[in-house]
XYZ file of C-alpha atoms in Angstrom:
238
model
C 0.361 -0.327 -0.208
C 0.973 3.438 -0.555
C 0.079 6.130 0.989
C 1.000 9.827 -0.481
C 0.805 12.409 2.672
C 0.669 16.065 2.120
C 3.007 18.295 3.707
C 5.059 21.744 4.177
C 8.313 22.759 3.760
C 9.851 26.043 6.249
C 8.933 28.496 3.424
C 5.287 26.664 3.479
C 5.279 25.647 0.275
C 3.507 21.892 -0.376
C 4.495 18.857 -1.224
C 4.003 15.665 -0.942
C 5.809 12.691 0.947
C 5.530 9.026 -0.180
C 5.067 6.193 2.351
C 4.680 2.704 1.596
C 3.638 -0.139 3.161
C 4.062 -4.335 2.943
C 1.350 -6.939 4.166
C 1.189 -10.282 4.082
C -2.560 -9.878 4.598
C -5.790 -7.099 4.690
C -8.745 -8.198 6.230
C -11.963 -5.528 5.999
C -14.331 -5.009 9.305
C -16.791 -8.221 7.642
C -14.275 -11.123 8.199
C -15.619 -13.641 11.034
C -12.979 -13.808 14.340
C -11.981 -17.469 12.431
C -10.741 -15.450 9.471
C -8.158 -14.035 11.113
C -7.033 -16.308 13.433
C -6.717 -18.620 10.027
C -4.612 -15.461 8.355
C -2.610 -14.209 11.379
C -2.075 -16.813 14.455
C -2.882 -20.182 12.922
C 0.463 -20.335 10.641
C 2.586 -19.502 13.845
C 1.067 -21.763 16.324
C 3.030 -25.003 15.201
C 6.884 -23.316 15.322
C 6.817 -22.811 19.204
C 6.903 -26.501 19.270
C 10.360 -26.027 17.165
C 11.964 -23.930 19.960
C 10.662 -20.944 18.597
C 9.146 -17.641 20.574
C 6.378 -16.485 18.394
C 4.419 -13.246 19.253
C 1.093 -11.820 17.341
C 0.335 -7.906 18.766
C -2.225 -5.755 17.986
C -1.040 -1.647 17.453
C -2.931 1.169 16.978
C -5.172 4.020 18.011
C -7.861 3.619 20.873
C -11.283 2.977 19.849
C -9.799 0.940 16.600
C -10.579 -2.244 17.670
C -7.597 -4.096 18.953
C -8.387 -5.769 22.441
C -11.357 -6.733 20.280
C -9.553 -8.487 17.799
C -6.989 -10.355 19.987
C -9.975 -11.175 22.778
C -10.393 -15.018 20.934
C -6.929 -15.535 19.420
C -5.514 -16.819 22.213
C -8.073 -19.293 22.922
C -8.301 -20.242 19.672
C -4.278 -20.905 19.908
C -4.970 -22.200 22.832
C -7.007 -25.629 21.037
C -4.815 -25.950 18.865
C -1.391 -26.057 20.929
C -4.008 -28.776 23.107
C -4.825 -30.993 20.084
C -0.968 -30.779 18.625
C 0.098 -32.099 22.329
C -1.965 -34.949 22.878
C -1.926 -35.907 18.937
C 1.306 -34.874 17.013
C 3.138 -34.470 20.131
C 1.374 -37.047 22.352
C 4.558 -39.045 23.370
C 6.992 -35.913 24.086
C 6.070 -35.146 27.571
C 4.983 -30.865 26.586
C 3.423 -29.433 28.882
C 1.400 -26.004 28.656
C 1.583 -23.075 31.192
C -0.054 -19.288 30.498
C 1.201 -16.501 32.322
C -0.599 -12.867 31.924
C 1.138 -9.681 32.593
C 0.886 -5.919 31.952
C 2.876 -2.635 31.287
C 1.320 -0.283 32.933
C 3.208 3.306 33.955
C 6.100 1.874 33.290
C 5.685 -0.741 35.935
C 4.800 -4.342 35.159
C 1.996 -6.353 37.614
C 0.921 -10.130 37.536
C -2.716 -9.792 36.486
C -2.712 -13.185 37.791
C -1.714 -12.778 40.892
C -3.686 -9.877 42.190
C -1.582 -7.671 39.891
C 1.143 -8.215 42.009
C 4.488 -5.797 40.938
C 6.882 -7.629 39.232
C 10.228 -6.907 38.581
C 12.440 -7.059 35.518
C 16.129 -8.322 35.112
C 19.138 -9.491 33.182
C 20.245 -12.906 33.333
C 24.014 -14.392 33.181
C 23.489 -15.095 29.367
C 21.922 -11.812 29.119
C 18.459 -12.786 28.299
C 15.779 -10.615 29.919
C 13.370 -12.502 32.503
C 10.865 -11.455 34.793
C 11.028 -12.259 38.350
C 7.980 -13.221 40.062
C 5.924 -13.573 37.572
C 3.044 -16.821 38.490
C 2.768 -19.511 35.274
C -0.516 -21.799 35.533
C 0.156 -25.229 34.050
C -2.868 -25.836 32.699
C -4.082 -28.751 30.664
C -7.773 -27.910 29.033
C -9.563 -25.177 27.376
C -11.737 -23.942 30.601
C -9.350 -23.909 32.549
C -7.330 -20.956 30.002
C -10.814 -19.377 29.559
C -10.442 -18.499 32.862
C -7.658 -17.582 33.766
C -8.506 -14.877 30.603
C -11.096 -14.046 31.772
C -9.293 -13.470 35.283
C -6.177 -11.518 33.476
C -8.767 -9.143 31.911
C -10.787 -7.897 34.864
C -7.867 -7.155 36.708
C -6.085 -5.316 33.860
C -6.001 -1.365 34.085
C -8.556 0.993 32.464
C -9.391 4.486 31.899
C -11.101 7.699 29.973
C -8.953 8.797 27.167
C -9.331 11.935 25.028
C -10.383 9.504 22.453
C -12.292 6.821 24.458
C -14.697 6.895 27.678
C -13.020 3.497 28.235
C -10.028 2.536 27.090
C -7.188 -0.117 28.151
C -4.372 1.834 29.362
C -1.929 -0.512 29.482
C 0.222 -3.018 27.327
C -1.164 -6.345 28.026
C 0.837 -9.860 27.715
C -0.305 -13.414 27.828
C 1.750 -16.022 27.105
C 1.481 -19.862 26.551
C 4.244 -21.077 27.032
C 5.136 -24.917 25.847
C 8.152 -26.982 28.533
C 9.247 -30.081 28.812
C 11.080 -31.783 32.220
C 14.617 -32.438 31.606
C 15.372 -36.204 30.896
C 12.071 -36.677 31.582
C 12.619 -36.163 35.756
C 9.339 -34.515 37.142
C 11.369 -33.148 40.033
C 13.112 -30.431 38.247
C 11.952 -27.483 36.683
C 10.268 -28.196 33.043
C 12.738 -26.159 30.235
C 11.284 -23.761 28.156
C 10.416 -25.367 24.350
C 8.834 -22.288 22.502
C 6.296 -19.500 23.726
C 3.407 -17.791 21.988
C 2.998 -14.267 23.433
C 0.005 -12.185 22.491
C 0.136 -8.301 23.260
C -2.454 -5.823 23.195
C -0.859 -2.121 23.401
C -2.666 0.533 24.708
C -3.961 3.389 22.502
C -1.599 4.694 20.052
C -2.975 8.288 19.285
C -1.709 10.988 17.763
C -1.008 14.228 19.898
C -3.950 16.083 17.547
C -6.445 13.417 18.964
C -6.557 13.056 22.372
C -6.339 15.790 25.414
C -4.968 13.888 28.189
C -2.834 15.308 30.897
C -1.137 11.599 32.226
C -0.825 10.541 28.409
C 3.009 9.252 27.076
C 5.551 10.507 25.041
C 6.739 9.205 22.136
C 10.248 8.307 24.054
C 8.255 6.494 26.984
C 5.963 4.350 24.709
C 9.218 3.590 22.241
C 10.998 2.644 25.635
C 8.179 -0.081 26.473
C 8.123 -1.210 23.016
C 11.725 -2.320 23.662
C 11.185 -3.800 26.710
C 8.074 -6.002 25.349
C 10.390 -7.328 22.707
C 13.236 -8.328 25.127
C 10.590 -9.981 26.711
C 9.128 -12.394 24.302
C 11.404 -12.959 21.223
C 11.873 -12.080 17.738
C 9.306 -13.593 15.740
C 5.880 -11.719 15.505
C 2.497 -11.036 13.565
C 1.453 -7.474 13.784
C -2.348 -6.981 13.795
């Protein structure tokens, strides 16, 4: 897609700046949740069993439908992950874990543990890890659904200049595949792969908001870096 943006030079003469964007798929407002999942998340579900960290995130202005679009995707992915675990990889001993946290005001909170404050550190291998984040071992879709609903209920919302009730935090839901070391159940399982779903807070342009507490571009970019340092590299944006 090519966008032609009209701008003004210092001497106030107009000029057109061209922006080009490449998309893997373009979905209109008439597509179903199943179609969104099929085009975005379904292709990356199998690769997390191959020691890959994958990400699906929604980015856009407040009220553009990020949370609405993202909401059904983790549950659909969970069904496919469990199906692969119980059939294709039934002899591998894989386990599925769920965690859910948010970044709000530059701080991290566990959405599944009464909003317990978390801290982020770098380990000896220079990998970013979140200290204190509670992970729940799950084996069925209903349990995952309950955890997701619990996390969403704990998420920070508030009134903005663009939306009366908007998600004001960056929420990260993680589905982690783990496996016991050498089949030893007494040792902590080792991470195999991870699928993260990120629902970012609104990315309003200055003309769209009048909030006294809106984040600066620098802070927003910093949080973006923190998110991707935490969850990995392979990603799909909506």
